[in-house]
XYZ file of N, CA and C in Angstrom:
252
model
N 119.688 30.602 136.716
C 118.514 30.417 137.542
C 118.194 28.931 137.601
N 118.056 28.489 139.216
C 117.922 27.171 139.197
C 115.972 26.441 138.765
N 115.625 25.635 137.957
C 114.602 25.104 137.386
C 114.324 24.310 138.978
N 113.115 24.228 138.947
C 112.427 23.907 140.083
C 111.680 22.846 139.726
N 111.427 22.599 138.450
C 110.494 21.098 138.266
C 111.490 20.016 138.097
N 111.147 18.950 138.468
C 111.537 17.717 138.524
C 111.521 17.013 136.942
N 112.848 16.440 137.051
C 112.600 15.778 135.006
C 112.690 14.344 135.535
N 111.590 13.919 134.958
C 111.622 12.692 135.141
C 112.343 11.582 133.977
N 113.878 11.222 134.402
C 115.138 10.430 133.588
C 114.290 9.098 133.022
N 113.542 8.399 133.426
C 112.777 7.123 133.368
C 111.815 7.679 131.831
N 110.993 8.115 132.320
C 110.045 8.510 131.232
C 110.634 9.208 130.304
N 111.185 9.999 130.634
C 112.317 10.740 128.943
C 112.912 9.275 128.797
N 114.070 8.674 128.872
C 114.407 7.484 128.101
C 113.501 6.604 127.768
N 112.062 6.105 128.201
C 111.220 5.577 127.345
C 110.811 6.159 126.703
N 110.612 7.422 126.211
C 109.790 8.137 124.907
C 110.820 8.119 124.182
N 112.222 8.086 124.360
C 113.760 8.067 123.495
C 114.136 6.759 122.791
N 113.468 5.631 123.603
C 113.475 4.336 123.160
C 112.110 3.560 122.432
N 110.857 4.626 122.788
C 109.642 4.311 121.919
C 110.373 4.977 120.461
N 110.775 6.413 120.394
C 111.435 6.332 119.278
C 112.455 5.924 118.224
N 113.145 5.252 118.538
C 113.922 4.386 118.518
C 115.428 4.404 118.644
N 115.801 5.034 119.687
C 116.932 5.677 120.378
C 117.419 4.203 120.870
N 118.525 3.412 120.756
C 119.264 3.074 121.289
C 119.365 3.000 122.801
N 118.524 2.135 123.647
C 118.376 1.946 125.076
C 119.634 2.596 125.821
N 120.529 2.116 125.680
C 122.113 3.216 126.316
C 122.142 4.731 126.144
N 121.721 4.745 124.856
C 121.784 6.433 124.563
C 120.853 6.893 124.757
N 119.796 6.734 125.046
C 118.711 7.308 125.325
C 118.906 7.398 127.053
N 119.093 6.098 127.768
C 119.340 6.475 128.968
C 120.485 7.578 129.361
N 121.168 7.453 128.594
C 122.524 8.862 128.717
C 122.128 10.050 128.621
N 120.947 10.329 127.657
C 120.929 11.931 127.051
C 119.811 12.184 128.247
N 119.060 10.980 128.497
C 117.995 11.433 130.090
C 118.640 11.934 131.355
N 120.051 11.373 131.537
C 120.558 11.657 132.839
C 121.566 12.612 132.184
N 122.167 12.968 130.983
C 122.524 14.625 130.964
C 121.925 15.515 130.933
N 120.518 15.426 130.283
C 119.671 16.702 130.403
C 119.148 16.684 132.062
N 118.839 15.752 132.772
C 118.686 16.192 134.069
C 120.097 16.897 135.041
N 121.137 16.320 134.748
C 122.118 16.925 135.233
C 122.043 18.382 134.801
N 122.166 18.712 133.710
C 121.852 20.195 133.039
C 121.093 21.151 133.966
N 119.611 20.334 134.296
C 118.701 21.027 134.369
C 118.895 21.381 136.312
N 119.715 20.165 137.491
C 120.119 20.508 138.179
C 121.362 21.639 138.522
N 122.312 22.098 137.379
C 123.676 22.505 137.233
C 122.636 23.849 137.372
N 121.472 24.157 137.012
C 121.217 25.795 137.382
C 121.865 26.609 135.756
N 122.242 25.433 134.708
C 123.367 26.543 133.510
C 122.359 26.564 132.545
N 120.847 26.238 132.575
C 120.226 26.405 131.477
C 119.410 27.412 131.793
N 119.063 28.438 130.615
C 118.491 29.714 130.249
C 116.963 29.367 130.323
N 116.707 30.224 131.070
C 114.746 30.438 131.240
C 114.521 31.206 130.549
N 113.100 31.342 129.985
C 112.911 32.467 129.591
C 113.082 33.856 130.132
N 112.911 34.131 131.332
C 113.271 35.278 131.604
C 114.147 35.278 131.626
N 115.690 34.586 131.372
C 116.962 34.876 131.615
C 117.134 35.312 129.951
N 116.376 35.206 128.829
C 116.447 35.409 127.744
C 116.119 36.701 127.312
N 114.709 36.791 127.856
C 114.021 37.956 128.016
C 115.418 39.404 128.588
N 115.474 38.830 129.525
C 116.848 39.937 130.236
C 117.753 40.224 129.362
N 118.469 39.397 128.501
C 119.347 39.434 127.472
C 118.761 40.310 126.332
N 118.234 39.811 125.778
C 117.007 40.984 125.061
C 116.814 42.621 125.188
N 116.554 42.144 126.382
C 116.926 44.012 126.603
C 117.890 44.446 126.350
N 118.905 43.763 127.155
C 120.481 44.272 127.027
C 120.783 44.164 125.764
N 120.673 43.363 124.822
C 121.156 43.779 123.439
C 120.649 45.029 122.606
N 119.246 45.196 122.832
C 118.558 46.407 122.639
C 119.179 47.728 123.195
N 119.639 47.629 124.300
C 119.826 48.707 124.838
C 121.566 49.362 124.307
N 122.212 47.813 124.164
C 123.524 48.077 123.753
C 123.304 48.470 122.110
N 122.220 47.874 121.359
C 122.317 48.394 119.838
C 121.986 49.940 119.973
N 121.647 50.734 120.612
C 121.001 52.103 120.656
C 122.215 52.689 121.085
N 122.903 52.136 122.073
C 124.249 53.302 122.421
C 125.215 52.846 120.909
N 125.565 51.842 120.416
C 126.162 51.581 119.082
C 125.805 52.683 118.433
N 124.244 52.561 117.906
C 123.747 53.702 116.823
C 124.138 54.883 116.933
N 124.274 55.303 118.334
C 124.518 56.517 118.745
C 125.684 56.823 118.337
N 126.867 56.526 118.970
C 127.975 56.439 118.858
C 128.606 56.406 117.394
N 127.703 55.568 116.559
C 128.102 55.568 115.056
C 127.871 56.763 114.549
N 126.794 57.450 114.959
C 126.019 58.760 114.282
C 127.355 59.796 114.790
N 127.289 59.535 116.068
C 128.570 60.631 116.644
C 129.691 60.658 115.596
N 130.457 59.294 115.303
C 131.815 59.238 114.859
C 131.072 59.564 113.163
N 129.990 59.564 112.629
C 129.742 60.530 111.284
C 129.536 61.680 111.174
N 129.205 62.309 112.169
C 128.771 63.749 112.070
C 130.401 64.087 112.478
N 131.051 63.735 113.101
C 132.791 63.906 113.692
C 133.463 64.175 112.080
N 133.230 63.109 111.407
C 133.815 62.750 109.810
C 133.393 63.809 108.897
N 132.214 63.658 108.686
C 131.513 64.607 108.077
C 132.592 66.314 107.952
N 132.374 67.094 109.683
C 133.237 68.302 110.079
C 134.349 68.176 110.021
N 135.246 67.068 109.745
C 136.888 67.010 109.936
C 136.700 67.194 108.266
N 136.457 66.329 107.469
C 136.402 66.301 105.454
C 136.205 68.200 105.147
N 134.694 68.677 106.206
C 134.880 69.918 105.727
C 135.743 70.849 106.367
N 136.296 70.837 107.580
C 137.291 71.851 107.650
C 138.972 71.135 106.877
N 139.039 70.228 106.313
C 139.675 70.026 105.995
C 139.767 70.441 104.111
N 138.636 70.635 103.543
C 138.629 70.991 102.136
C 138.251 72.899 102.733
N 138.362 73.570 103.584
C 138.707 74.483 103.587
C 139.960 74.600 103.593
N 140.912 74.257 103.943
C 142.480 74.462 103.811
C 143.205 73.859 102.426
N 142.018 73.353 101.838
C 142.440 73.215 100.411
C 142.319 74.351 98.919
């Protein structure tokens, strides 16, 4: 999802160089995080939020599925100590 606010590269490298960031590197990490933030590849919260679910939803079919393949185990051990 593309970010719609504007980052201002100028003012991030002066708060990078009030801290005492290295004038070059500070101007670098201002114009990669704006590139970033144009590329559309950084996660919003709702793109997090969305993920969230989906892991939720995928841990519940897991659980399921685990319970299945024990109760499966469980009936194979006992028809199997009947033929013992």
């Amino acid at each position: 999802m593309a970010m719609s606010e504007h980052f201002d590269t100028l003012a991030a490298a002066r708060r990078l160089k009030a801290a005492g960031v290295d004038a070059e590197q500070a101007e670098a990490h201002a114009e990669t995080i704006a590139a970033a933030m144009r590329s559309g590849e950084l996660a919003t919260k709702a793109d997090i939020s969305a993920l969230r679910a989906e892991l939720a939803a995928l841990e519940t079919r897991m659980t399921v599925r685990f319970a299945g393949l024990m109760i499966a185990q469980a009936a194979l051990i006992v028809a199997l100590l009947k033929f013992l």
